[in-house]
Coordinates of C-alpha atoms in Angstrom, one line a residue:
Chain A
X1 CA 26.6 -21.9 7.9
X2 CA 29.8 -21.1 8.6
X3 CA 29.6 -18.0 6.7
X4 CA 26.4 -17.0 8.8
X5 CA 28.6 -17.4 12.0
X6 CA 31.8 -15.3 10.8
X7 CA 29.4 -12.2 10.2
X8 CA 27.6 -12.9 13.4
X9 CA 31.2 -12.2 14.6
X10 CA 31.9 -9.3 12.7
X11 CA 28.5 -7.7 13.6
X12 CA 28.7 -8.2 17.2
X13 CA 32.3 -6.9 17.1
X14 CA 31.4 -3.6 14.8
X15 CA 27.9 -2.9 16.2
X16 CA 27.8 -0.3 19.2
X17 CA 24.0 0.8 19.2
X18 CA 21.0 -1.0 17.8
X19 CA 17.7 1.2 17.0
X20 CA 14.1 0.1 16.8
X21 CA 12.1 2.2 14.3
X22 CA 8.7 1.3 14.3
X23 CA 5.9 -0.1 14.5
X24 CA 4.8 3.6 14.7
X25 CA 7.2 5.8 13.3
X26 CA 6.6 9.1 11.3
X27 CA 8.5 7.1 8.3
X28 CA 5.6 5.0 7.1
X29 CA 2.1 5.0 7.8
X30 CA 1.8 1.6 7.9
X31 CA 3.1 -0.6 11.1
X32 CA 6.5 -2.2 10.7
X33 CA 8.8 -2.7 12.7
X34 CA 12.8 -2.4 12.0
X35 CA 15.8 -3.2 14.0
X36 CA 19.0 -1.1 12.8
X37 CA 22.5 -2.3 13.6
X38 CA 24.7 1.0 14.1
X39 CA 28.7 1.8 13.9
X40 CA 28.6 5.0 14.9
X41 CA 26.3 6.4 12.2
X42 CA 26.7 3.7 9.5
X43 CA 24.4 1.0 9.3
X44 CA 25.6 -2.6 9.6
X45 CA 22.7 -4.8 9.4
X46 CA 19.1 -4.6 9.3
X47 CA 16.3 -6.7 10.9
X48 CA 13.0 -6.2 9.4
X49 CA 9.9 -7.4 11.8
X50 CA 6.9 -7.6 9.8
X51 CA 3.8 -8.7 11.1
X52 CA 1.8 -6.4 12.5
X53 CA -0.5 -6.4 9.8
X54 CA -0.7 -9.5 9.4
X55 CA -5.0 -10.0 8.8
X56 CA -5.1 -14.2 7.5
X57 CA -6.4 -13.0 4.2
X58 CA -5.7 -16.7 2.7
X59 CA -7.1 -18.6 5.4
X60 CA -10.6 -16.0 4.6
X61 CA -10.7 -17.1 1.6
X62 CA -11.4 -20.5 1.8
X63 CA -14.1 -19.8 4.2
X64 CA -16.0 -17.6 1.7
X65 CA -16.9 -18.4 -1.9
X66 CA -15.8 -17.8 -5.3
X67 CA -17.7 -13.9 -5.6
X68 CA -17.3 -12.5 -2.1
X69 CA -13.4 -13.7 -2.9
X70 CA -12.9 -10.8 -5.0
X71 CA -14.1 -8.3 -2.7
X72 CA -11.6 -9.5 0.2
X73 CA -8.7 -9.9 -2.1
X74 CA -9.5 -6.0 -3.1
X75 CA -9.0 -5.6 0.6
X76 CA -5.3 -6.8 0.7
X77 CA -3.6 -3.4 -0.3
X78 CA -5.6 0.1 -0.8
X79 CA -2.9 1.1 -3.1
X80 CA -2.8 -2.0 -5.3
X81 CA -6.3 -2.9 -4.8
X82 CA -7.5 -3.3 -8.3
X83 CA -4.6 -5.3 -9.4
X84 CA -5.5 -7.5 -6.7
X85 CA -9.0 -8.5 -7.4
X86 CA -8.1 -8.4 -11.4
X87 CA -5.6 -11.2 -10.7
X88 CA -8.0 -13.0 -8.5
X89 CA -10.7 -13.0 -11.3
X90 CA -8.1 -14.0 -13.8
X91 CA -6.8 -16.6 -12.0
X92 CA -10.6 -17.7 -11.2
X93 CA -11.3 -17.7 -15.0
X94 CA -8.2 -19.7 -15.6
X95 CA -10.1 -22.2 -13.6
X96 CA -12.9 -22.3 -15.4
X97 CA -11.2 -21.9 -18.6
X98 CA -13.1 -18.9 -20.0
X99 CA -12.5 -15.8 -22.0
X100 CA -14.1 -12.5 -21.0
X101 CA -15.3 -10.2 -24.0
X102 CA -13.0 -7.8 -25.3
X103 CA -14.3 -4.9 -24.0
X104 CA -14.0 -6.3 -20.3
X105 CA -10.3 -6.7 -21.2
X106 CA -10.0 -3.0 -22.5
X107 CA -12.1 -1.7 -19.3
X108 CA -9.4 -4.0 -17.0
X109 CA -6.4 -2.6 -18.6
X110 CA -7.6 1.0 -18.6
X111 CA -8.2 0.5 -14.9
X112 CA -4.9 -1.1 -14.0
X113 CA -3.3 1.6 -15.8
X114 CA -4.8 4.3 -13.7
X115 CA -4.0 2.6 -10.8
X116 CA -0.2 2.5 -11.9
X117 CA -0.5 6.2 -12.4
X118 CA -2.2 7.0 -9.1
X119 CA 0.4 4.4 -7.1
X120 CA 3.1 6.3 -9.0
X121 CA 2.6 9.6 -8.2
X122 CA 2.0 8.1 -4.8
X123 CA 5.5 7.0 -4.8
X124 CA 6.8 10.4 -6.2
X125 CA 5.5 12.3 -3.2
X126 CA 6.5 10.0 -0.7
X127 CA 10.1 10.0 -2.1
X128 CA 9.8 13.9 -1.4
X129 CA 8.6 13.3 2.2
X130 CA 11.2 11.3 3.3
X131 CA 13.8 13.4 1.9
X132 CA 12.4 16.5 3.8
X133 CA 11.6 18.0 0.4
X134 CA 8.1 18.8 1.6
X135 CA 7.0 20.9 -1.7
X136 CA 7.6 17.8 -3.7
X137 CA 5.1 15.8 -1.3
X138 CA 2.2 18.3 -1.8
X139 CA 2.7 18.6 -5.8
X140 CA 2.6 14.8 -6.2
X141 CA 0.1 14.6 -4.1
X142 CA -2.0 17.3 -5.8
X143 CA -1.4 15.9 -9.2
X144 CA -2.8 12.1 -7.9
X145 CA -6.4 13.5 -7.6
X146 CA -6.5 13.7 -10.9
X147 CA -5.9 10.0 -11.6
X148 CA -8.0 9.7 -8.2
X149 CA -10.8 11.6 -10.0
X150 CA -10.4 9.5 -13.4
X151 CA -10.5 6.4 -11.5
X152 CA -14.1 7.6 -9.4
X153 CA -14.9 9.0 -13.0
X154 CA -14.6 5.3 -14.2
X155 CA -15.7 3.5 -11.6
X156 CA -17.7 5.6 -9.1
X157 CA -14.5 4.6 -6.0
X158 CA -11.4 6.5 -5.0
X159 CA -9.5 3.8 -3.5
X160 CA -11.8 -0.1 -3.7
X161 CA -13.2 0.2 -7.1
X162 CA -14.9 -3.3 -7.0
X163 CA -14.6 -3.0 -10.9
X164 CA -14.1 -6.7 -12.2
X165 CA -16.2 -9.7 -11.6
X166 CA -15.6 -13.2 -12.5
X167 CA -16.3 -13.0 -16.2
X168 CA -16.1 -9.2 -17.0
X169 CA -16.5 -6.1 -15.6
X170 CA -19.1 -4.7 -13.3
X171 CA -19.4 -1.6 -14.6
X172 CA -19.6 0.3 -18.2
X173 CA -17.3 3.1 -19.2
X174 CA -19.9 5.2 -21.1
X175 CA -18.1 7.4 -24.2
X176 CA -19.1 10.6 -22.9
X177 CA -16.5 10.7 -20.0
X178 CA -14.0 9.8 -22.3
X179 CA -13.0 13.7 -23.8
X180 CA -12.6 15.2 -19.9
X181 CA -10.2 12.0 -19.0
X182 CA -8.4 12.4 -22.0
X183 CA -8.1 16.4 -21.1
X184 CA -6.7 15.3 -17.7
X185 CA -4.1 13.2 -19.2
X186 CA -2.4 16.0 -21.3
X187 CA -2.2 17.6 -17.7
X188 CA -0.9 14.6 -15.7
X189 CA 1.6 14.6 -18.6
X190 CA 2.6 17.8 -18.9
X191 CA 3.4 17.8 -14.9
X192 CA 5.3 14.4 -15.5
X193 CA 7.6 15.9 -17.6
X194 CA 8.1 18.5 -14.6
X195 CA 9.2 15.6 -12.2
X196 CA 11.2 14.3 -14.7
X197 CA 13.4 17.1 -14.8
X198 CA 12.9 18.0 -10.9
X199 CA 13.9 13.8 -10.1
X200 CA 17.0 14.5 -12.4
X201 CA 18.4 17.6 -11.7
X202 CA 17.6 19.1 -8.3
X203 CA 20.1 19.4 -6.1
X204 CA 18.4 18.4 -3.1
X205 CA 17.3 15.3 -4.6
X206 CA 20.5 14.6 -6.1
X207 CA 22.2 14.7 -3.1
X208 CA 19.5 12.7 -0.9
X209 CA 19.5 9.5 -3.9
X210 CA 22.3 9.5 -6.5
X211 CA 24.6 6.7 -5.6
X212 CA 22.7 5.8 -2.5
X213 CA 20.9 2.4 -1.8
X214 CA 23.1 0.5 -4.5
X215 CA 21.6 -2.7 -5.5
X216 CA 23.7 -4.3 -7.5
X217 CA 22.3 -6.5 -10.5
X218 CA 24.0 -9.8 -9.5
X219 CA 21.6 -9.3 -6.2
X220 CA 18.7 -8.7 -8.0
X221 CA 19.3 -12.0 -10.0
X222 CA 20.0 -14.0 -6.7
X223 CA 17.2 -12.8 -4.9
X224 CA 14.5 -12.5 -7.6
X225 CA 13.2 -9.0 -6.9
X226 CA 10.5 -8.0 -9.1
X227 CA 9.2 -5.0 -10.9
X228 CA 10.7 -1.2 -11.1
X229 CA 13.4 -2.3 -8.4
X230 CA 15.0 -4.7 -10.6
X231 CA 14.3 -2.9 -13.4
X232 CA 16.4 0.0 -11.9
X233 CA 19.3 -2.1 -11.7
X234 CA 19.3 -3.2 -15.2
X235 CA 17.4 -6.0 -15.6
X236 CA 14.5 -5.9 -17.6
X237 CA 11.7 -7.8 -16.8
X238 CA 8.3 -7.2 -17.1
X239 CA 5.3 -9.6 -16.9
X240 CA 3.1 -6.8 -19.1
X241 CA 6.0 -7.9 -21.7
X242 CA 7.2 -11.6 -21.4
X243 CA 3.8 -13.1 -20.4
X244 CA 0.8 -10.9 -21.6
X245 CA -2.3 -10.8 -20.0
X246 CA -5.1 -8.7 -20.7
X247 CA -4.3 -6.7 -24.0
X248 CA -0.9 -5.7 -23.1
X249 CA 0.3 -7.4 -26.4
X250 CA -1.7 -5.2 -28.7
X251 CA -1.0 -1.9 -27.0
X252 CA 2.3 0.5 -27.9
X253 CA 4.5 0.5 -25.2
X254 CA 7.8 -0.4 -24.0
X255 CA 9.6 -1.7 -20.8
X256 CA 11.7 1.0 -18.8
X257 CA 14.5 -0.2 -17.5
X258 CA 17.6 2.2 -15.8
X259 CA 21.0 0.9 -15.1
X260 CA 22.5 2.9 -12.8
X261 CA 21.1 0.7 -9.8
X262 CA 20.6 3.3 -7.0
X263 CA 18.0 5.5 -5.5
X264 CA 17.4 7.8 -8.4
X265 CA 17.0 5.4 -11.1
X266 CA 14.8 3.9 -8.9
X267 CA 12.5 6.9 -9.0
X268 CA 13.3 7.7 -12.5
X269 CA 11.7 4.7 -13.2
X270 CA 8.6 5.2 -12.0
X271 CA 8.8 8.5 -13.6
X272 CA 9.1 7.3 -16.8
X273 CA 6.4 4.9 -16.5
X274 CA 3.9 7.1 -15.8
X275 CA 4.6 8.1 -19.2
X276 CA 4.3 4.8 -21.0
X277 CA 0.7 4.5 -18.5
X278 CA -0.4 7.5 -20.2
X279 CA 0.3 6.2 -23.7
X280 CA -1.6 2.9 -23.0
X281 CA -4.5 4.8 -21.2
X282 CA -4.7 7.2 -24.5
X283 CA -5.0 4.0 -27.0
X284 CA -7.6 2.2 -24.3
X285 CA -9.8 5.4 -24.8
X286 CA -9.5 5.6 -28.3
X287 CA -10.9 2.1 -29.1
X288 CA -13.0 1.9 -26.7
X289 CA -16.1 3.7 -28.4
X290 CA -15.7 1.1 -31.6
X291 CA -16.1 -2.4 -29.4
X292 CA -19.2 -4.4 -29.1
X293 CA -21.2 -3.1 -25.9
X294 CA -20.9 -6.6 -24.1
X295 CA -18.9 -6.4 -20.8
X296 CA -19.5 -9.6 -19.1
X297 CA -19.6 -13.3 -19.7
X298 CA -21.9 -15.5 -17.4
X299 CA -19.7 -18.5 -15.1
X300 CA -20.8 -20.9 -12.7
X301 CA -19.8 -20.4 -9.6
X302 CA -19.4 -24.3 -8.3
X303 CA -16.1 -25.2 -9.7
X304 CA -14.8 -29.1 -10.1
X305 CA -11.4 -29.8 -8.7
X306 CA -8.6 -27.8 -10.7
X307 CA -6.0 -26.0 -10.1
X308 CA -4.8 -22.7 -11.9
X309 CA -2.4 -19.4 -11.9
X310 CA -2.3 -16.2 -12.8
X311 CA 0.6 -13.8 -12.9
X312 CA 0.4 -10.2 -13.6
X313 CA 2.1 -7.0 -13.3
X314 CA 1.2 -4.7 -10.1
X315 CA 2.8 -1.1 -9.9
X316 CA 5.3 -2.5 -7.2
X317 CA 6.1 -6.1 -9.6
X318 CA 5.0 -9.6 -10.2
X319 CA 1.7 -10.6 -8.4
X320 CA 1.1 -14.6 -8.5
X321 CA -2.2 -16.2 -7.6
X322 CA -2.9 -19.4 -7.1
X323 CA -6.1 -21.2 -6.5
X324 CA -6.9 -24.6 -5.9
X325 CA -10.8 -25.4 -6.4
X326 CA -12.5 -29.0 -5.0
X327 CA -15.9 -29.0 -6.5
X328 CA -18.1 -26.9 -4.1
X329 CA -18.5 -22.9 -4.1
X330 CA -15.5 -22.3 -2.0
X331 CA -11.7 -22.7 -2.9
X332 CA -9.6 -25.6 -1.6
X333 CA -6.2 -23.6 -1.2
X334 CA -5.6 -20.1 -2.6
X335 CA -2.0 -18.4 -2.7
X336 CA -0.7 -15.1 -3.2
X337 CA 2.9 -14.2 -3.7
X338 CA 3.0 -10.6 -3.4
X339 CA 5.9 -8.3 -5.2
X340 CA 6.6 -6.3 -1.7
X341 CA 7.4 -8.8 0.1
X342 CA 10.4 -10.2 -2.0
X343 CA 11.3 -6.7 -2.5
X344 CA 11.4 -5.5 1.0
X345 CA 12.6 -8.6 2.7
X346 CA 15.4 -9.2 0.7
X347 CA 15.9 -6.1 -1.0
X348 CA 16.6 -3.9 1.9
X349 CA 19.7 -5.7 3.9
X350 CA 21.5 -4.9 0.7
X351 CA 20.4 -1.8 0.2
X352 CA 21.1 -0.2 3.7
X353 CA 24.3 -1.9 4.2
X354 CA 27.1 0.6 4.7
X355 CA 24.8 3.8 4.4
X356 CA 24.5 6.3 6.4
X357 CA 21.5 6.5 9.1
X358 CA 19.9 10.1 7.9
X359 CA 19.7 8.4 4.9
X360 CA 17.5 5.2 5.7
X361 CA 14.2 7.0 4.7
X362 CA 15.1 8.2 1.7
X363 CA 16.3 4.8 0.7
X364 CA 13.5 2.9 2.5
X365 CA 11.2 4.9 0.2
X366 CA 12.8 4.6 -2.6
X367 CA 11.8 0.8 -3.1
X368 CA 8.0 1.3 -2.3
X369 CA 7.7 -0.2 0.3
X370 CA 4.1 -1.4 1.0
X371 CA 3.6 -3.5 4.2
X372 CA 0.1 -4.8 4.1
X373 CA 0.0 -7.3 1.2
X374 CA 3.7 -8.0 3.1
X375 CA 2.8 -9.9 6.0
X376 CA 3.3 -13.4 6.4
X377 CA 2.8 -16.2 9.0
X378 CA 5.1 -17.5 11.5
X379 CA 4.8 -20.7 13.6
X380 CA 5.7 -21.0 16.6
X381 CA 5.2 -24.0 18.8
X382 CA 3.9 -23.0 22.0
X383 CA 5.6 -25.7 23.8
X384 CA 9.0 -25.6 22.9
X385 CA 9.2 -22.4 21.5
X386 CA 10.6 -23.8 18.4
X387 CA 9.9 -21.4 15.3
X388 CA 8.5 -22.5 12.0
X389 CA 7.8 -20.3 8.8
X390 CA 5.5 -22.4 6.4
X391 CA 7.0 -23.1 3.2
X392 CA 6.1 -25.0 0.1
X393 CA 6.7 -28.6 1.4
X394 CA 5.0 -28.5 4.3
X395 CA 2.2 -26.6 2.6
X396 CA 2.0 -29.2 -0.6
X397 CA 1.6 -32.1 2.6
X398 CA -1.4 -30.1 4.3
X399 CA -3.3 -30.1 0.9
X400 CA -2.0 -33.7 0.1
X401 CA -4.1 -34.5 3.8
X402 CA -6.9 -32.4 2.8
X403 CA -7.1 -34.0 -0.6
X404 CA -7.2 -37.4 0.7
Chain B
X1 CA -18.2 25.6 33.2
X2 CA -15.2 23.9 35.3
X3 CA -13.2 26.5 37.2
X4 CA -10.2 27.0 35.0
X5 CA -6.8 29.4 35.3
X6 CA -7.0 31.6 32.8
X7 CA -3.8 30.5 31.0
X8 CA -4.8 27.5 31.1
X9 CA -7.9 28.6 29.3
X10 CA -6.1 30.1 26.6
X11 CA -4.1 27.1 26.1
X12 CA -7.1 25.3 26.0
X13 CA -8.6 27.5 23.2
X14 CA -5.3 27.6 21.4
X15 CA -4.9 23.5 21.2
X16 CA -8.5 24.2 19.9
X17 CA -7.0 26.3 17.2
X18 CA -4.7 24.1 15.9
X19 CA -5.4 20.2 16.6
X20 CA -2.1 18.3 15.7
X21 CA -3.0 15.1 14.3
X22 CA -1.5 11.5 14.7
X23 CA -2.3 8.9 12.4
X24 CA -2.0 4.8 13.2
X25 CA -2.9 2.3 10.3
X26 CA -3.8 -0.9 12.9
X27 CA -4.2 -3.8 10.8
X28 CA -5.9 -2.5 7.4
X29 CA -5.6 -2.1 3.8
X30 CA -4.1 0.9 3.7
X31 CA -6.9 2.1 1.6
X32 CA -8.1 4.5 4.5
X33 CA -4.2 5.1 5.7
X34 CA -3.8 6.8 1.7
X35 CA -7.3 8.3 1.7
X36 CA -5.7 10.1 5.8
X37 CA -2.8 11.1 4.3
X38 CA -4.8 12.6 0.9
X39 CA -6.3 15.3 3.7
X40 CA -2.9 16.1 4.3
X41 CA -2.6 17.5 0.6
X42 CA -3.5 20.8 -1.2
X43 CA -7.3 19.0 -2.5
X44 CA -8.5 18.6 0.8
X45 CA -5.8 20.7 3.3
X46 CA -6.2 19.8 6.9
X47 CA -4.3 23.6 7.7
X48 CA -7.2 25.1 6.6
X49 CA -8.8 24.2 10.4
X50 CA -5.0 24.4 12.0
X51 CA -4.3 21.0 11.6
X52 CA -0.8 19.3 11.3
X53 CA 0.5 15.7 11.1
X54 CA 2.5 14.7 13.7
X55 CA 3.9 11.5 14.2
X56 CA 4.7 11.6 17.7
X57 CA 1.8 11.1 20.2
X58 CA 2.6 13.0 23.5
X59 CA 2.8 15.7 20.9
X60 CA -0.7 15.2 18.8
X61 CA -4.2 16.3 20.4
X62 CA -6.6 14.1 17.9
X63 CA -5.6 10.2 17.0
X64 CA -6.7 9.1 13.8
X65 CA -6.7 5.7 13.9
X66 CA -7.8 3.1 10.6
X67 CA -8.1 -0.5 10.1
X68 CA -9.2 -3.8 12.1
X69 CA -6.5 -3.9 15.4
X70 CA -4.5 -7.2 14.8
X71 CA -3.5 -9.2 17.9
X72 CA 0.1 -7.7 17.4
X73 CA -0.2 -4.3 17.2
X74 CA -3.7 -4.4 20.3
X75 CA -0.4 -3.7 23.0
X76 CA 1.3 -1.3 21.1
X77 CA -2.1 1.0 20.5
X78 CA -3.2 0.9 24.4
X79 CA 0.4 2.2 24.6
X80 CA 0.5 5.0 21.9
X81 CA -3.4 6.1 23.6
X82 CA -1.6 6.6 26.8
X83 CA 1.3 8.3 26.0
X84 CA -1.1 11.0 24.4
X85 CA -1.6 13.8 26.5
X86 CA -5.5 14.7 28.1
X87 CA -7.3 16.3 26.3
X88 CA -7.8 14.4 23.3
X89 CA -10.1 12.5 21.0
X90 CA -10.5 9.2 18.9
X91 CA -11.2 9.4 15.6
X92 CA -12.2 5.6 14.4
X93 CA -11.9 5.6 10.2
X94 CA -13.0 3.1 7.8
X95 CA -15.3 -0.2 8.3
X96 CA -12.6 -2.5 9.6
X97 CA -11.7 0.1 12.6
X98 CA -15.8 0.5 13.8
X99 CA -17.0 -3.1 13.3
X100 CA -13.4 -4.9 11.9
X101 CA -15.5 -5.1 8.3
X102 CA -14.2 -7.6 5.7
X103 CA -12.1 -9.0 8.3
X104 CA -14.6 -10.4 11.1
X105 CA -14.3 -13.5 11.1
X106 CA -9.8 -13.8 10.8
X107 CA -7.9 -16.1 13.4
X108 CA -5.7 -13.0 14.1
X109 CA -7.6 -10.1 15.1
X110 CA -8.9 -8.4 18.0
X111 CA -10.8 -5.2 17.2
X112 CA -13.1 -3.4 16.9
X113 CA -11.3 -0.4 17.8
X114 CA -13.7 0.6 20.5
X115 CA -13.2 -2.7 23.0
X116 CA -9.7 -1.2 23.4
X117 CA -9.9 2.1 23.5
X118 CA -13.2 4.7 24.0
X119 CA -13.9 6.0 20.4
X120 CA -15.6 9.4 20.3
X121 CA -16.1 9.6 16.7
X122 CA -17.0 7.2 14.2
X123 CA -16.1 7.6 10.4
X124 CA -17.8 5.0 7.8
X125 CA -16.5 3.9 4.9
X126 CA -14.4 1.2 3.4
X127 CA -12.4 3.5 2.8
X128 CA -14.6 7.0 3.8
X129 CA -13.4 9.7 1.6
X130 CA -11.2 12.8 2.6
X131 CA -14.0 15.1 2.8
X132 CA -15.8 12.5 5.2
X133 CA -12.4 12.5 7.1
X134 CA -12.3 16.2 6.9
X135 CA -16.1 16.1 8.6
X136 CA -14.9 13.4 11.3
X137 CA -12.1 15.8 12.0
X138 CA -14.6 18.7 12.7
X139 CA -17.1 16.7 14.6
X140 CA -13.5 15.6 16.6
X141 CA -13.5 19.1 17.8
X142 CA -17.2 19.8 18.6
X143 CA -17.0 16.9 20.8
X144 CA -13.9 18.4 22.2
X145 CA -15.4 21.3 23.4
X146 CA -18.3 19.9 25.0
X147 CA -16.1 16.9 26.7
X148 CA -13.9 19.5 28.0
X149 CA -15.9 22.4 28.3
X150 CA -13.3 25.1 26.8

C-alpha cells in the first residue's frame, strides 16, 4: 500500500499530459479504451479501460442449453472462434465423462491448427500495420486466404466454422481435398520462410521492435502470462505440451520458445510456429485417410450435477473452461479464463513503461491484443458508488446460494 | 435534380469516386471486424472502387459498422455518426449489427444498430463474407446517388 502511494507521487510529479486513445482509434479495430501517462514523450503509466465490448456471454450461457452453448461460445472471438467452442465441447464431455472417436480428435486438431495459422498470419500483418510497414500488412494478409480457403475447404466457414459438437465433429473431411490443402501448405511454407527472414533482418522492423517492449521473465512469472508472450521471454510453457489434449501427444512437434524478451522475439515466435502448425497439419492429413469413418459419438444432453475443466492451447495462450452442470439441460455456472485478458491487463503496464509514444502501436501489437474474449464485469453500487470486480470468493458464495 | 454549384457538383461526383471508409466493431466477435479488414487486402481490394480505410470520421464518407451496440459504446457511436460529414451512408454488417443475433437476449446491450442510428444498407451474415461486404459497399453507393441526387 504504501508502495502504491509513493508511485502515485512520483506519477503525479513526472506526468505533464495524459492521452485517451480509443475507444475508436485507427490502432485496433476493436473498441478499447487507453489512458497514457506522458513525460514529454515517454510513457509513464498506462490505464487500460476495457469494457466496451463487454456482451454477458457467461450469464447467456446458463439461459441456453448444453448444444446452442457451443454456437454462442463460437461467438466470443471471430479470430479464436474454433478454439472456443472445441474447449467448450471438451470441457462438456469432461462432464459427461466420454471419449470421442479418433477421427473426431484428428478432424479437431487439424482445425485448431488452421486456425493457429490463420490468427498467425493475422498477427504478422497487423505487426506491419502498426509499424507503418504497409507492404508487410497486405502480404500477410494475402497469404491468410489461403489458410482462410483451407479452413472453408474443411468446413464450408471462413470465420464461425461450427465444426465440433458435443461428442465429435459435425462435419467429415472427405480424402479428396486432402492433395490441394496439402499443395497449399508447401506455399504457406515457402512464404513463411520469407517472413522469417523479413521479421529478422529488415531494417525497418528492426528498428520499430528490437529491444522495445521488454518484458522481463521474472514478470512473466509474477503475473502468469500465457502463451507466445511468455514464451518470448523465455519461459516455455505450452498446454499442447504439459497437458495434452486432443492428439497433441502423438504428433512431432516441439515448443518454440525465444529469450530475448522484446518485440521481435515476440513476432519471431509466432513465426516459427506457423512452422511447427504446418508440420502437425501435414501428419493430420496423412493419417487421416487410414482411420475408421466414425466421427461422432451420441451424449445425452440432461447432465446430473458435476462439475469439470478443460484447458487448452488458443493461438494467443491458455484457454480454461469451466462448467458446472445441476441435472437439467442447461448449465448451473460456466467460466471462461481467457489468455488476452491476463496478457493485456497485466502485460502491457510493463511493457509500455519508459518507451517512447511513436512506439505504443508497434508494441501494443506485438502482444496480440484481442479485446472481445477480454471484457469483464465490474460492479458498481449505484447507491454509494462503491466499485466491486467479482472475484472467486464472492463468486464460489453465489453458487453456494444457488446450490442450496 | 437539386440545384447545385457546379463545384460542388464535381466534388460530389469525386467523393463518389473514391468513398473513404470508416470501420467501428460495436460490441461483436470480431469475426465481421477480420472479415472488414480482409476487403482491405489484395483478395478482395476495396481500391479497386476508390475505396480507402480511414480511421478518422469527419474524414470517411461510408461507416461500416459490425456487431450488437453494447450499452457502453451506444454514446460513443451517436457521437462518431455525427462528427461524420453529410453526405454519407450506414453500412450495418453481420447478424448481431441488423437484429443483435446470438446476443438478443444479454443484460448489456442496446442494439440493433438501426434504433440508434438510420441504416441504409443491411449486410447478412454472421460473419457475411468479403465479397458480400464488397456488394454492401456498392449498393452503399447506389443509394448514395439516389439519396443525394449527384
Amino acid at each position: 500500500m504504501k508502495e502504491e502511494k509513493k508511485m502515485e507521487k512520483v506519477k503525479e510529479e513526472r506526468v505533464t499530459y495524459s492521452l485517451p486513445i480509443g475507444p475508436q482509434h485507427p490502432m485496433y479495430v476493436e473498441a478499447e479504451n487507453l489512458n497514457v501517462y506522458l513525460d514529454g514523450e515517454t510513457i509513464v503509466d498506462v490505464d487500460i479501460n476495457v469494457g466496451y465490448l463487454h456482451r454477458g456471454i457467461e450469464e447467456l450461457m446458463q439461459r441456453r442449453n448444453y448444444l446452442q452453448n457451443i454456437y454462442l461460445s463460437e461467438r466470443i472471438c471471430g479470430i479464436c472462434s474454433g478454439i472456443h467452442s472445441m474447449t467448450y465441447c471438451q470441457c462438456i464431455e469432461n462432464l459427461l465423462d466420454v471419449n470421442i472417436p479418433e477421427r473426431a480428435k484428428y478432424i479437431r486438431t487439424m482445425v485448431l491448427e488452421l486456425e493457429r495459422l490463420h490468427s498467425h498470419f493475422l498477427f504478422l500483418g497487423v505487426v506491419g500495420y502498426e509499424i507503418g510497414m504497409d507492404t508487410a500488412f497486405m502480404y500477410a494478409w494475402k497469404d491468410r486466404e489461403f489458410s482462410m480457403d483451407m479452413l472453408e475447404q474443411v468446413s464450408g466457414n471462413r470465420v464461425n466454422y461450427a465444426m465440433p459438437t458435443v461428442g465429435g465433429v459435425r462435419r467429415d473431411v472427405p480424402n479428396h481435398i486432402i492433395p490441394s490443402m496439402l499443395k497449399k501448405l508447401n506455399h504457406l511454407e515457402k512464404r513463411t520462410e520469407y517472413y522469417r527472414k523479413v521479421f529478422l533482418r529488415d531494417r525497418t522492423i528492426i528498428a520499430r521492435t528490437r529491444g522495445l517492449g521488454i518484458l522481463p521473465k521474472k514478470d512473466v512469472e509474477r503475473f502468469s502470462i500465457v502463451g507466445p508472450v511468455a514464451r518470448a521471454s523465455g519461459l516455455k510453457i505450452d498446454v499442447r505440451r504439459d497437458t495434452p489434449y486432443l492428439k497433441y501427444d502423438d504428433l512431432d512437434w516441439k515448443v518454440i520458445v525465444e529469450k530475448a524478451e522484446d518485440s521481435q522475439s515476440r513476432v519471431m515466435v509466432k513465426v516459427l510456429e506457423i512452422f511447427q502448425s504446418i508440420k502437425i497439419l501435414r501428419q493430420c492429413l496423412k493419417k487421416l485417410p487410414s482411420l475408421d469413418r466414425e466421427i461422432k459419438t451420441k451424449v445425452p444432453l440432461v447432465i446430473p450435477k458435476a462439475e469439470a475443466i478443460a484447458i487448452t492451447e488458443a493461438p494467443r495462450g491458455e484457454l480454461v473452461y469451466y462448467a458446472m452442470s445441476n441435472g437439467t439441460d442447461r448449465p448451473e455456472r460456466m467460466r471462461i479464463r481467457t489468455p488476452s485478458f491476463v496478457n493485456i491487463i497485466y502485460s502491457l503496464p510493463i511493457i509500455l513503461k519508459e518507451q517512447q509514444l511513436a512506439d505504443l502501436p508497434a508494441i501494443v501489437a506485438s502482444i496480440d491484443p484481442c479485446f472481445s474474449c477480454t471484457d469483464r464485469m465490474t460492479l458498481i453500487d449505484t447507491k454509494s458508488g462503491e466499485k466491486k470486480t467479482v472475484d472467486e470468493t464472492y463468486l464460489k458464495k453465489l453458487g453456494e446460494r444457488r446450490l442450496k | 435534380m437539386v440545384f447545385r454549384r457546379f463545384g460542388e457538383r464535381i466534388v460530389c461526383y469525386a467523393r463518389r469516386k473514391s468513398p473513404w471508409v470508416l470501420h467501428l466493431d460495436t460490441g461483436g466477435c470480431n469475426g465481421c471486424a477480420i472479415e472488414t479488414f480482409a476487403v482491405l487486402t489484395p483478395r478482395y481490394d476495396i481500391e479497386r472502387f476508390g475505396g480507402l480505410s480511414k480511421a478518422n470520421p469527419r474524414h470517411s464518407d461510408v461507416l461500416i459498422i459490425s456487431g450488437a451496440v453494447t450499452k457502453k459504446i451506444e454514446s460513443r457511436l451517436g457521437r462518431i455518426y455525427d462528427q461524420t460529414p453529410e453526405p454519407k451512408v450506414v453500412l450495418a454488417v453481420g447478424s448481431c449489427a441488423i437484429s443483435k443475433g446470438v446476443f438478443h437476449d444479454s443484460y448489456n446491450i442496446s442494439g440493433p444498430l438501426d434504433r440508434i442510428m438510420p441504416v441504409d444498407v443491411y449486410v447478412p451474415g454472421c460473419p457475411p463474407k468479403p465479397e458480400a461486404i464488397l456488394q454492401g459497399l456498392i449498393k452503399a453507393l447506389d443509394v448514395w446517388r439516389e439519396k443525394y441526387r449527384i
